[in-house]
Amino acid sequence: MTVIDPGRALALSYAPPATRAGLEALFALDDRLATIVRSTREPMVGQMRLTWWHEALTRLQIAPVPQEPVLQSIESLVLTAGVSGSSLAAMTDGWEILLQAEIDTATLEAFATDRGGRLFEVAARMLGIDDRRIGLAGEGWALVDLARGLTDTILAGHARTLATTRFDAAFRGRWPRAARSLGALALLARFENVAALAQSPGPTRRIARLMLHRLAGY
């Protein structure tokens, strides 16, 4: 059974109605790739599974869609929004990085770009937005998500520091209205990041901050 993230559901509700199903399909793809990596004990097996997804996504526009629900949703809801299968296939790169024997600073940087940056940039393309800040917000979002699962507290702290830098850059100035669902997702991750650094705003301030972003884009 699929577990629905209430924070993500709230954030995606900010998106224009016509784009919500497509964004949900896109994030479901990211969820599936995450599950592969997080459930894999043998790196080679994980790489093989990610390679299957890479090839399946690349072939979406030139071959029949496999009987796989996530791929079918991608084909009907994401490709029709002007996103290519090859750009989606590139999302596997970020996850494959984590199958390395050792995670270091270079790994964190590459993961941020190849997972979070690409995911948010594809989502922005679906929304008709071209804004570098959205990719940075996605990088911060991915780093916070990664830090949550790291057992090495020093490495997790470094990931959170890198996320802070990206969030600071991403939330300078006003966000386009159509992209505020992605901004809300990043803000939720930013709240978690701040909480991990023992500087957490209270729930009332969090709600007020999300509402400000939704209404004014700041």
Tab-separated table of C-alpha atoms in Angstrom:
chain	number	residue	atom	x	y	z
A	1	MET	CA	0.000	0.000	0.000
A	2	THR	CA	1.318	3.452	-0.932
A	3	VAL	CA	1.936	5.756	2.022
A	4	ILE	CA	0.885	9.309	1.240
A	5	ASP	CA	3.166	12.017	2.582
A	6	PRO	CA	0.741	14.624	4.006
A	7	GLY	CA	3.305	17.420	3.615
A	8	ARG	CA	3.836	16.630	-0.032
A	9	ALA	CA	0.110	16.306	-0.607
A	10	LEU	CA	-0.394	19.772	0.901
A	11	ALA	CA	2.425	21.309	-1.143
A	12	LEU	CA	1.241	19.806	-4.424
A	13	SER	CA	-2.246	21.134	-3.724
A	14	TYR	CA	-0.735	24.583	-4.366
A	15	ALA	CA	-0.031	23.642	-8.002
A	16	PRO	CA	-2.403	24.620	-10.824
A	17	PRO	CA	-5.137	21.931	-10.910
A	18	ALA	CA	-4.289	20.777	-14.428
A	19	THR	CA	-0.715	19.941	-13.401
A	20	ARG	CA	-1.261	18.158	-10.083
A	21	ALA	CA	-1.697	14.624	-11.386
A	22	GLY	CA	1.423	14.947	-13.511
A	23	LEU	CA	3.478	16.227	-10.584
A	24	GLU	CA	2.206	13.389	-8.415
A	25	ALA	CA	3.266	10.895	-11.115
A	26	LEU	CA	6.712	12.494	-11.303
A	27	PHE	CA	7.253	12.255	-7.552
A	28	ALA	CA	5.930	8.697	-7.576
A	29	LEU	CA	8.749	7.879	-9.987
A	30	ASP	CA	11.256	9.380	-7.560
A	31	ASP	CA	9.677	7.314	-4.775
A	32	ARG	CA	10.113	4.134	-6.820
A	33	LEU	CA	13.787	4.868	-7.502
A	34	ALA	CA	14.298	5.639	-3.818
A	35	THR	CA	12.737	2.323	-2.829
A	36	ILE	CA	15.121	0.450	-5.114
A	37	VAL	CA	18.184	1.981	-3.488
A	38	ARG	CA	16.926	1.849	0.080
A	39	SER	CA	15.882	-1.796	-0.169
A	40	THR	CA	19.011	-3.024	-1.970
A	41	ARG	CA	21.746	-4.800	-0.016
A	42	GLU	CA	23.867	-5.739	-3.037
A	43	PRO	CA	25.000	-2.681	-5.042
A	44	MET	CA	25.199	-4.689	-8.267
A	45	VAL	CA	21.549	-5.741	-7.934
A	46	GLY	CA	20.555	-2.143	-7.297
A	47	GLN	CA	22.472	-0.969	-10.344
A	48	MET	CA	20.771	-3.590	-12.505
A	49	ARG	CA	17.339	-2.466	-11.335
A	50	LEU	CA	18.159	1.196	-11.902
A	51	THR	CA	19.493	0.325	-15.362
A	52	TRP	CA	16.144	-1.302	-16.178
A	53	TRP	CA	14.343	1.895	-15.195
A	54	HIS	CA	16.804	4.040	-17.130
A	55	GLU	CA	16.217	2.025	-20.288
A	56	ALA	CA	12.453	1.839	-19.775
A	57	LEU	CA	12.185	5.604	-19.335
A	58	THR	CA	14.421	6.284	-22.325
A	59	ARG	CA	12.251	4.062	-24.532
A	60	LEU	CA	8.912	5.519	-23.460
A	61	GLN	CA	8.559	7.610	-26.603
A	62	ILE	CA	9.646	4.902	-29.046
A	63	ALA	CA	8.239	1.637	-27.671
A	64	PRO	CA	5.063	0.291	-26.008
A	65	VAL	CA	4.835	1.145	-22.321
A	66	PRO	CA	5.491	-1.837	-20.000
A	67	GLN	CA	2.669	-2.985	-17.740
A	68	GLU	CA	4.050	-0.986	-14.840
A	69	PRO	CA	1.724	1.549	-13.159
A	70	VAL	CA	4.347	4.236	-12.509
A	71	LEU	CA	5.585	4.098	-16.109
A	72	GLN	CA	2.041	4.201	-17.441
A	73	SER	CA	1.300	7.294	-15.350
A	74	ILE	CA	4.511	8.912	-16.553
A	75	GLU	CA	3.614	8.188	-20.160
A	76	SER	CA	0.098	9.604	-19.895
A	77	LEU	CA	0.669	12.520	-17.511
A	78	VAL	CA	4.300	13.650	-17.744
A	79	LEU	CA	5.403	13.064	-21.323
A	80	THR	CA	2.276	14.866	-22.491
A	81	ALA	CA	3.507	17.921	-20.560
A	82	GLY	CA	6.532	18.218	-22.825
A	83	VAL	CA	9.052	16.214	-20.785
A	84	SER	CA	11.257	13.722	-22.621
A	85	GLY	CA	11.834	10.160	-21.513
A	86	SER	CA	15.596	10.722	-21.635
A	87	SER	CA	15.399	13.612	-19.169
A	88	LEU	CA	13.456	11.367	-16.800
A	89	ALA	CA	15.949	8.538	-17.292
A	90	ALA	CA	18.720	10.854	-16.085
A	91	MET	CA	17.011	10.918	-12.682
A	92	THR	CA	18.388	7.430	-12.037
A	93	ASP	CA	21.928	8.865	-11.955
A	94	GLY	CA	21.456	10.536	-8.595
A	95	TRP	CA	20.208	7.384	-6.966
A	96	GLU	CA	22.943	5.240	-8.488
A	97	ILE	CA	25.535	7.459	-6.806
A	98	LEU	CA	24.352	6.195	-3.416
A	99	LEU	CA	25.261	2.623	-4.358
A	100	GLN	CA	28.933	3.533	-4.052
A	101	ALA	CA	30.877	1.950	-1.219
A	102	GLU	CA	31.510	5.286	0.487
A	103	ILE	CA	29.516	8.500	0.673
A	104	ASP	CA	31.632	11.648	0.903
A	105	THR	CA	31.254	15.354	0.154
A	106	ALA	CA	31.506	14.812	-3.593
A	107	THR	CA	28.754	12.194	-3.344
A	108	LEU	CA	26.497	14.611	-1.476
A	109	GLU	CA	27.030	17.318	-4.076
A	110	ALA	CA	26.382	14.968	-6.989
A	111	PHE	CA	23.303	13.468	-5.341
A	112	ALA	CA	21.865	16.922	-4.685
A	113	THR	CA	22.259	17.903	-8.326
A	114	ASP	CA	21.358	14.633	-10.011
A	115	ARG	CA	18.383	13.769	-7.832
A	116	GLY	CA	16.852	16.894	-6.337
A	117	GLY	CA	17.981	19.427	-8.909
A	118	ARG	CA	16.836	17.344	-11.851
A	119	LEU	CA	13.550	16.354	-10.222
A	120	PHE	CA	12.556	19.939	-9.449
A	121	GLU	CA	13.757	21.194	-12.831
A	122	VAL	CA	11.596	18.619	-14.631
A	123	ALA	CA	8.665	19.608	-12.424
A	124	ALA	CA	9.299	23.273	-13.240
A	125	ARG	CA	9.300	22.427	-16.957
A	126	MET	CA	5.893	20.812	-16.533
A	127	LEU	CA	4.722	24.020	-14.884
A	128	GLY	CA	6.138	26.181	-17.671
A	129	ILE	CA	8.718	27.825	-15.401
A	130	ASP	CA	12.409	28.476	-16.053
A	131	ASP	CA	14.054	29.673	-12.847
A	132	ARG	CA	17.436	28.519	-11.525
A	133	ARG	CA	16.252	28.870	-7.922
A	134	ILE	CA	13.888	25.930	-8.345
A	135	GLY	CA	16.744	23.551	-9.038
A	136	LEU	CA	18.595	24.862	-5.976
A	137	ALA	CA	15.493	24.332	-3.850
A	138	GLY	CA	15.322	20.757	-5.127
A	139	GLU	CA	18.960	20.186	-4.224
A	140	GLY	CA	18.304	21.358	-0.679
A	141	TRP	CA	15.184	19.186	-0.463
A	142	ALA	CA	17.150	16.102	-1.579
A	143	LEU	CA	19.982	16.762	0.871
A	144	VAL	CA	17.573	17.017	3.809
A	145	ASP	CA	15.898	13.785	2.742
A	146	LEU	CA	19.291	12.071	2.526
A	147	ALA	CA	20.447	13.436	5.886
A	148	ARG	CA	17.344	11.953	7.485
A	149	GLY	CA	18.546	8.436	6.647
A	150	LEU	CA	22.274	8.757	7.303
A	151	THR	CA	23.666	6.998	10.381
A	152	ASP	CA	26.906	8.985	10.207
A	153	THR	CA	25.979	12.100	12.197
A	154	ILE	CA	28.956	14.108	10.900
A	155	LEU	CA	28.050	13.371	7.282
A	156	ALA	CA	24.380	14.082	7.988
A	157	GLY	CA	25.360	17.428	9.508
A	158	HIS	CA	27.411	18.265	6.444
A	159	ALA	CA	24.461	17.405	4.198
A	160	ARG	CA	22.275	19.745	6.239
A	161	THR	CA	24.849	22.526	5.986
A	162	LEU	CA	24.943	22.139	2.207
A	163	ALA	CA	21.127	22.191	2.192
A	164	THR	CA	21.085	25.438	4.173
A	165	THR	CA	23.290	27.133	1.579
A	166	ARG	CA	20.963	26.077	-1.224
A	167	PHE	CA	17.806	27.111	0.595
A	168	ASP	CA	19.280	30.533	1.352
A	169	ALA	CA	19.957	31.053	-2.353
A	170	ALA	CA	16.650	29.565	-3.493
A	171	PHE	CA	14.444	31.796	-1.375
A	172	ARG	CA	15.837	35.136	-2.437
A	173	GLY	CA	13.111	37.132	-4.104
A	174	ARG	CA	9.591	36.260	-5.136
A	175	TRP	CA	8.717	32.864	-6.638
A	176	PRO	CA	6.482	32.520	-9.722
A	177	ARG	CA	2.936	31.611	-8.738
A	178	ALA	CA	2.906	28.371	-10.745
A	179	ALA	CA	6.046	27.110	-8.977
A	180	ARG	CA	4.929	27.709	-5.404
A	181	SER	CA	3.971	24.074	-4.887
A	182	LEU	CA	7.660	23.217	-5.348
A	183	GLY	CA	8.607	26.110	-3.101
A	184	ALA	CA	6.303	24.759	-0.399
A	185	LEU	CA	7.951	21.332	-0.646
A	186	ALA	CA	11.353	22.934	-0.219
A	187	LEU	CA	10.118	25.055	2.686
A	188	LEU	CA	8.872	21.956	4.508
A	189	ALA	CA	12.337	20.436	4.095
A	190	ARG	CA	13.873	23.699	5.251
A	191	PHE	CA	11.751	23.627	8.413
A	192	GLU	CA	13.006	20.103	9.123
A	193	ASN	CA	16.569	21.193	8.491
A	194	VAL	CA	16.285	24.106	10.879
A	195	ALA	CA	14.712	21.825	13.498
A	196	ALA	CA	17.665	19.447	13.223
A	197	LEU	CA	19.951	22.384	13.977
A	198	ALA	CA	17.924	23.150	17.157
A	199	GLN	CA	16.494	26.384	15.790
A	200	SER	CA	12.993	25.194	14.960
A	201	PRO	CA	10.173	27.721	14.486
A	202	GLY	CA	6.898	26.819	16.150
A	203	PRO	CA	4.014	25.262	14.196
A	204	THR	CA	2.148	28.560	13.974
A	205	ARG	CA	5.132	30.258	12.362
A	206	ARG	CA	5.534	27.352	9.949
A	207	ILE	CA	1.936	27.598	8.809
A	208	ALA	CA	2.230	31.356	8.445
A	209	ARG	CA	5.404	30.966	6.405
A	210	LEU	CA	3.760	28.464	4.047
A	211	MET	CA	0.757	30.740	3.603
A	212	LEU	CA	3.013	33.712	2.841
A	213	HIS	CA	4.780	31.662	0.195
A	214	ARG	CA	1.532	30.457	-1.321
A	215	LEU	CA	-0.039	33.910	-1.474
A	216	ALA	CA	2.951	36.166	-2.164
A	217	GLY	CA	5.776	33.881	-3.290
A	218	TYR	CA	8.266	34.819	-0.565
